[in-house]
Amino acid sequence: MRVDRAGLVEEARRSGTLVGLPPGHFIDGRFVASISGAEMESFDPGRGVPFATFAAGDAADVARAVAAARAAFSGPWSRLTPAARGEILMRASQLLRERAARFAVVETLDSGKLLSEAEGDVGGVVRCLAYYAGAADKLQGDSVPLGPDYLGVTIEEPVGVVAQIVPWNYPLSTAARGIAPALAAGCTLVVKPAEQTPFTTLMLAELLHEAGLPEGVLNVVAGTGADAGAALVGHPGIDHITFTGSVATGQRVMQAAAEHVTRLQLELGGKSPVVLMADCEIETAVEGVIGAIYENAGQICSAGARLIVEDAIAEEVLSRLVARVEAMTLGHGLSKAQIGPINSPQQLARVSAHVERARTAGNRILAGGGVVPPEQCGGGWFYRPTIILAQGMDDPLVQEEIFGPVLTVQIVTGLEEAIAAANATSYALVAGIYTCDHASAWRFARAVDAGQVYINEFFAGGVAMPFGGNRKSGFGRAKGMAGLRSYCKLKSVVARL
Ligand code: NAI
Ligand code: MG
């Protein structure tokens, strides 16, 4: 198997695929076929063709994986010290650094994203594994002052068997931000990657076992949401569910969790605002907006999908944005393009439907606004980077997540109006502001409802900062020490002395 970047890119370009992709589900420490024998195809969105098959699981495969995870939880895994768990994660981080190129090329083929972005994702996962490797033996509880006759302590215990459902937009990084803290806490897992992008999650499971993870601690069952996902979240052997995806599916997962009173955390969508105040550094801010909405072709839960700009600079900002967007090149993730494809024909159709509805409603389209004909882009699923003016707060362009390269523009007259506009949707995931005035920045940070606020750099942070949403964007936090505590149950112990 090749590991060098240039060789892998060459192989993928020439053959359209890579040899040695994971051959099945990963259950109890090895790759296995589906019990039913079912398989599915995964597509290369940049060319619009299937490039590999994978095992398609159902309730029977899920039952097998949950049984393996349950046995591992009460088996040798529970006797390892936190420091020993951390060592496995650290070895996995080092192994992934060595194999980063292979993971990135597979992620590009499977999801469509640009290779440079996939490399960024893999680098983030190297760091995520190292972060939780170091955190594993720092999960300290409290001692609680109860007076001279008592001793009260709290203990963080692993919650048990975790089910994680992963979406297709950030396959490896979303999987890792559940897997790494859950393992650090001492949990075992069954992970279901999206049916569009199963491969890097399966590869990560294999790599963690190479790094020393005992059999059954981390299992991956691939397949559809209907067949594998629903069976997993409804399984009585699951103690905690981590779901990332759409609001509608999140609601179904929440209902399934209610059946067995399973704990859960949901990271759902967003319609996140990026505010540009008149006193911002315009060039920095414009580049910030471009990255916030066009990275991964806008298929980001925390995309900065709404530009809220103060009227004094609106004309200049919009003309700069339009010029930038019109110069952007679209192409396959392995090419030198600046924007990659949309992950699936279904998602391409959703993006297109949002924009066509706006066009019919008379919204002004300032740039883009259309599907690229497949013959012009190697057969792939591409949408032109788009900028559209909103018409009031009730405009569906303001209220609805599009999950594609479409920037909605709202023009406001000052900070208070910007805050009101930022808070005017049912989502509350992230919010950004560009301003040189600290008072405005901090007033915004306190007044906006969002899980995270970015001042003068969108997406700033990394694995050490907790991440998650409020309102319809979900609840619970990934990343940081808060992400580690998600996988713990707190026990209070009081002794009468
Ligand atoms: P989805 O929420 O249906 O899929 C996400 C994951 O959930 C996949 O692994 C899927 O197989 C699984 N799933 C589906 N039904 C399930 C069920 N009943 N029980 C358990 N798991 C289930 O999202 P989809 O259909 O791929 O995309 C629809 C929209 O969702 C997008 O247009 C976008 O707006 C949003 N989305 C948001 C994401 C985020 O990061 N917050 C990620 C992906 C999609
Ligand atoms: Mg794919």
PDB file of C-alpha atoms in Angstrom, residues 31-171:
ATOM      1  CA  PHE A  31     -13.200  -6.522   9.368  1.00  0.00           C
ATOM      2  CA  VAL A  32     -16.315  -8.627   8.752  1.00  0.00           C
ATOM      3  CA  ALA A  33     -18.922  -8.811   5.973  1.00  0.00           C
ATOM      4  CA  SER A  34     -22.574  -8.030   6.695  1.00  0.00           C
ATOM      5  CA  ILE A  35     -24.447 -11.019   8.102  1.00  0.00           C
ATOM      6  CA  SER A  36     -26.906 -10.590   5.221  1.00  0.00           C
ATOM      7  CA  GLY A  37     -24.030 -10.261   2.742  1.00  0.00           C
ATOM      8  CA  ALA A  38     -25.374  -6.838   1.613  1.00  0.00           C
ATOM      9  CA  GLU A  39     -23.071  -4.238   0.107  1.00  0.00           C
ATOM     10  CA  MET A  40     -23.448  -0.654  -1.113  1.00  0.00           C
ATOM     11  CA  GLU A  41     -21.481   1.589  -3.441  1.00  0.00           C
ATOM     12  CA  SER A  42     -19.792   4.774  -2.358  1.00  0.00           C
ATOM     13  CA  PHE A  43     -19.487   7.595  -4.874  1.00  0.00           C
ATOM     14  CA  ASP A  44     -16.744  10.018  -5.798  1.00  0.00           C
ATOM     15  CA  PRO A  45     -18.743  13.283  -5.867  1.00  0.00           C
ATOM     16  CA  GLY A  46     -16.093  14.971  -8.008  1.00  0.00           C
ATOM     17  CA  ARG A  47     -16.834  12.599 -10.883  1.00  0.00           C
ATOM     18  CA  GLY A  48     -20.346  11.433  -9.948  1.00  0.00           C
ATOM     19  CA  VAL A  49     -19.445   7.737 -10.178  1.00  0.00           C
ATOM     20  CA  PRO A  50     -19.085   4.902  -7.654  1.00  0.00           C
ATOM     21  CA  PHE A  51     -15.471   4.150  -6.760  1.00  0.00           C
ATOM     22  CA  ALA A  52     -15.737   1.386  -4.127  1.00  0.00           C
ATOM     23  CA  THR A  53     -18.173  -0.903  -2.335  1.00  0.00           C
ATOM     24  CA  PHE A  54     -18.612  -1.341   1.395  1.00  0.00           C
ATOM     25  CA  ALA A  55     -20.603  -3.622   3.697  1.00  0.00           C
ATOM     26  CA  ALA A  56     -24.162  -2.412   4.296  1.00  0.00           C
ATOM     27  CA  GLY A  57     -25.262  -3.369   7.790  1.00  0.00           C
ATOM     28  CA  ASP A  58     -28.636  -3.822   9.451  1.00  0.00           C
ATOM     29  CA  ALA A  59     -30.032  -4.715  12.878  1.00  0.00           C
ATOM     30  CA  ALA A  60     -28.208  -8.066  12.943  1.00  0.00           C
ATOM     31  CA  ASP A  61     -24.783  -6.456  12.414  1.00  0.00           C
ATOM     32  CA  VAL A  62     -25.642  -3.756  14.956  1.00  0.00           C
ATOM     33  CA  ALA A  63     -26.583  -6.421  17.535  1.00  0.00           C
ATOM     34  CA  ARG A  64     -23.260  -8.141  16.976  1.00  0.00           C
ATOM     35  CA  ALA A  65     -21.348  -4.869  17.371  1.00  0.00           C
ATOM     36  CA  VAL A  66     -23.239  -3.821  20.507  1.00  0.00           C
ATOM     37  CA  ALA A  67     -22.593  -7.253  22.056  1.00  0.00           C
ATOM     38  CA  ALA A  68     -18.859  -6.849  21.323  1.00  0.00           C
ATOM     39  CA  ALA A  69     -18.838  -3.346  22.811  1.00  0.00           C
ATOM     40  CA  ARG A  70     -20.711  -4.484  25.955  1.00  0.00           C
ATOM     41  CA  ALA A  71     -18.337  -7.399  26.501  1.00  0.00           C
ATOM     42  CA  ALA A  72     -15.311  -5.144  26.019  1.00  0.00           C
ATOM     43  CA  PHE A  73     -16.699  -2.533  28.424  1.00  0.00           C
ATOM     44  CA  SER A  74     -16.885  -4.956  31.314  1.00  0.00           C
ATOM     45  CA  GLY A  75     -13.794  -6.875  30.152  1.00  0.00           C
ATOM     46  CA  PRO A  76     -10.100  -5.913  29.957  1.00  0.00           C
ATOM     47  CA  TRP A  77     -10.844  -2.322  28.934  1.00  0.00           C
ATOM     48  CA  SER A  78     -12.339  -1.550  32.339  1.00  0.00           C
ATOM     49  CA  ARG A  79      -9.123  -2.700  34.047  1.00  0.00           C
ATOM     50  CA  LEU A  80      -6.745  -0.481  32.063  1.00  0.00           C
ATOM     51  CA  THR A  81      -5.579   2.623  33.883  1.00  0.00           C
ATOM     52  CA  PRO A  82      -6.542   6.004  32.419  1.00  0.00           C
ATOM     53  CA  ALA A  83      -2.849   6.565  31.643  1.00  0.00           C
ATOM     54  CA  ALA A  84      -2.756   3.309  29.643  1.00  0.00           C
ATOM     55  CA  ARG A  85      -5.820   4.433  27.663  1.00  0.00           C
ATOM     56  CA  GLY A  86      -4.032   7.707  26.996  1.00  0.00           C
ATOM     57  CA  GLU A  87      -0.965   5.870  25.699  1.00  0.00           C
ATOM     58  CA  ILE A  88      -3.064   4.018  23.123  1.00  0.00           C
ATOM     59  CA  LEU A  89      -4.577   7.299  21.936  1.00  0.00           C
ATOM     60  CA  MET A  90      -1.118   8.864  21.722  1.00  0.00           C
ATOM     61  CA  ARG A  91       0.211   5.972  19.641  1.00  0.00           C
ATOM     62  CA  ALA A  92      -2.835   6.315  17.374  1.00  0.00           C
ATOM     63  CA  SER A  93      -2.100  10.020  16.963  1.00  0.00           C
ATOM     64  CA  GLN A  94       1.470   9.212  15.904  1.00  0.00           C
ATOM     65  CA  LEU A  95       0.343   6.475  13.500  1.00  0.00           C
ATOM     66  CA  LEU A  96      -2.200   8.800  11.923  1.00  0.00           C
ATOM     67  CA  ARG A  97       0.448  11.465  11.421  1.00  0.00           C
ATOM     68  CA  GLU A  98       2.491   8.890   9.478  1.00  0.00           C
ATOM     69  CA  ARG A  99      -0.507   7.838   7.386  1.00  0.00           C
ATOM     70  CA  ALA A 100      -2.111  11.262   7.023  1.00  0.00           C
ATOM     71  CA  ALA A 101      -1.757  11.335   3.233  1.00  0.00           C
ATOM     72  CA  ARG A 102      -3.691   8.102   2.759  1.00  0.00           C
ATOM     73  CA  PHE A 103      -6.514   9.197   5.064  1.00  0.00           C
ATOM     74  CA  ALA A 104      -6.734  12.552   3.275  1.00  0.00           C
ATOM     75  CA  VAL A 105      -6.866  11.095  -0.232  1.00  0.00           C
ATOM     76  CA  VAL A 106      -9.553   8.586   0.812  1.00  0.00           C
ATOM     77  CA  GLU A 107     -11.554  11.384   2.466  1.00  0.00           C
ATOM     78  CA  THR A 108     -11.334  13.450  -0.724  1.00  0.00           C
ATOM     79  CA  LEU A 109     -12.493  10.573  -2.929  1.00  0.00           C
ATOM     80  CA  ASP A 110     -15.343   9.653  -0.620  1.00  0.00           C
ATOM     81  CA  SER A 111     -16.686  13.060   0.431  1.00  0.00           C
ATOM     82  CA  GLY A 112     -15.595  15.249  -2.489  1.00  0.00           C
ATOM     83  CA  LYS A 113     -13.802  17.835  -0.350  1.00  0.00           C
ATOM     84  CA  LEU A 114     -10.586  19.491  -1.529  1.00  0.00           C
ATOM     85  CA  LEU A 115      -7.436  17.556  -0.655  1.00  0.00           C
ATOM     86  CA  SER A 116      -6.051  20.592   1.181  1.00  0.00           C
ATOM     87  CA  GLU A 117      -9.168  20.648   3.360  1.00  0.00           C
ATOM     88  CA  ALA A 118      -9.049  16.874   3.909  1.00  0.00           C
ATOM     89  CA  GLU A 119      -5.419  17.268   5.005  1.00  0.00           C
ATOM     90  CA  GLY A 120      -6.535  19.958   7.425  1.00  0.00           C
ATOM     91  CA  ASP A 121      -9.188  17.597   8.805  1.00  0.00           C
ATOM     92  CA  VAL A 122      -6.684  14.757   9.276  1.00  0.00           C
ATOM     93  CA  GLY A 123      -4.255  17.144  10.990  1.00  0.00           C
ATOM     94  CA  GLY A 124      -7.090  18.144  13.314  1.00  0.00           C
ATOM     95  CA  VAL A 125      -7.709  14.478  14.160  1.00  0.00           C
ATOM     96  CA  VAL A 126      -3.996  13.898  14.896  1.00  0.00           C
ATOM     97  CA  ARG A 127      -4.307  16.770  17.355  1.00  0.00           C
ATOM     98  CA  CYS A 128      -7.675  15.544  18.728  1.00  0.00           C
ATOM     99  CA  LEU A 129      -6.224  12.104  19.535  1.00  0.00           C
ATOM    100  CA  ALA A 130      -3.224  13.722  21.231  1.00  0.00           C
ATOM    101  CA  TYR A 131      -5.427  16.135  23.198  1.00  0.00           C
ATOM    102  CA  TYR A 132      -7.587  13.349  24.645  1.00  0.00           C
ATOM    103  CA  ALA A 133      -4.512  11.126  25.136  1.00  0.00           C
ATOM    104  CA  GLY A 134      -3.251  13.794  27.509  1.00  0.00           C
ATOM    105  CA  ALA A 135      -6.658  14.326  29.103  1.00  0.00           C
ATOM    106  CA  ALA A 136      -7.367  10.665  29.940  1.00  0.00           C
ATOM    107  CA  ASP A 137      -5.603  10.749  33.320  1.00  0.00           C
ATOM    108  CA  LYS A 138      -6.812  14.249  34.249  1.00  0.00           C
ATOM    109  CA  LEU A 139     -10.485  13.472  34.706  1.00  0.00           C
ATOM    110  CA  GLN A 140     -10.496  14.570  38.288  1.00  0.00           C
ATOM    111  CA  GLY A 141     -13.515  14.848  40.521  1.00  0.00           C
ATOM    112  CA  ASP A 142     -14.056  17.247  43.419  1.00  0.00           C
ATOM    113  CA  SER A 143     -13.824  16.937  47.129  1.00  0.00           C
ATOM    114  CA  VAL A 144     -16.802  18.682  48.670  1.00  0.00           C
ATOM    115  CA  PRO A 145     -16.590  20.456  52.041  1.00  0.00           C
ATOM    116  CA  LEU A 146     -19.217  18.853  54.297  1.00  0.00           C
ATOM    117  CA  GLY A 147     -17.674  19.648  57.674  1.00  0.00           C
ATOM    118  CA  PRO A 148     -15.359  17.655  59.953  1.00  0.00           C
ATOM    119  CA  ASP A 149     -17.548  14.534  60.216  1.00  0.00           C
ATOM    120  CA  TYR A 150     -17.916  13.737  56.531  1.00  0.00           C
ATOM    121  CA  LEU A 151     -15.837  13.265  53.418  1.00  0.00           C
ATOM    122  CA  GLY A 152     -17.604  13.943  50.122  1.00  0.00           C
ATOM    123  CA  VAL A 153     -16.027  13.232  46.734  1.00  0.00           C
ATOM    124  CA  THR A 154     -17.258  13.086  43.154  1.00  0.00           C
ATOM    125  CA  ILE A 155     -16.032  10.451  40.699  1.00  0.00           C
ATOM    126  CA  GLU A 156     -16.261  10.665  36.907  1.00  0.00           C
ATOM    127  CA  GLU A 157     -17.162   7.182  35.645  1.00  0.00           C
ATOM    128  CA  PRO A 158     -17.395   6.114  31.987  1.00  0.00           C
ATOM    129  CA  VAL A 159     -21.012   6.168  30.821  1.00  0.00           C
ATOM    130  CA  GLY A 160     -20.743   2.743  29.138  1.00  0.00           C
ATOM    131  CA  VAL A 161     -21.406   1.808  25.511  1.00  0.00           C
ATOM    132  CA  VAL A 162     -21.673   4.820  23.207  1.00  0.00           C
ATOM    133  CA  ALA A 163     -23.520   4.862  19.873  1.00  0.00           C
ATOM    134  CA  GLN A 164     -22.241   7.533  17.522  1.00  0.00           C
ATOM    135  CA  ILE A 165     -23.959   8.552  14.281  1.00  0.00           C
ATOM    136  CA  VAL A 166     -21.693  10.472  11.918  1.00  0.00           C
ATOM    137  CA  PRO A 167     -22.679  12.646   8.902  1.00  0.00           C
ATOM    138  CA  TRP A 168     -20.987  12.901   5.491  1.00  0.00           C
ATOM    139  CA  ASN A 169     -19.621  16.442   5.535  1.00  0.00           C
ATOM    140  CA  TYR A 170     -16.726  15.953   8.017  1.00  0.00           C
ATOM    141  CA  PRO A 171     -16.601  12.165   8.216  1.00  0.00           C
TER     142      PRO A 171
END
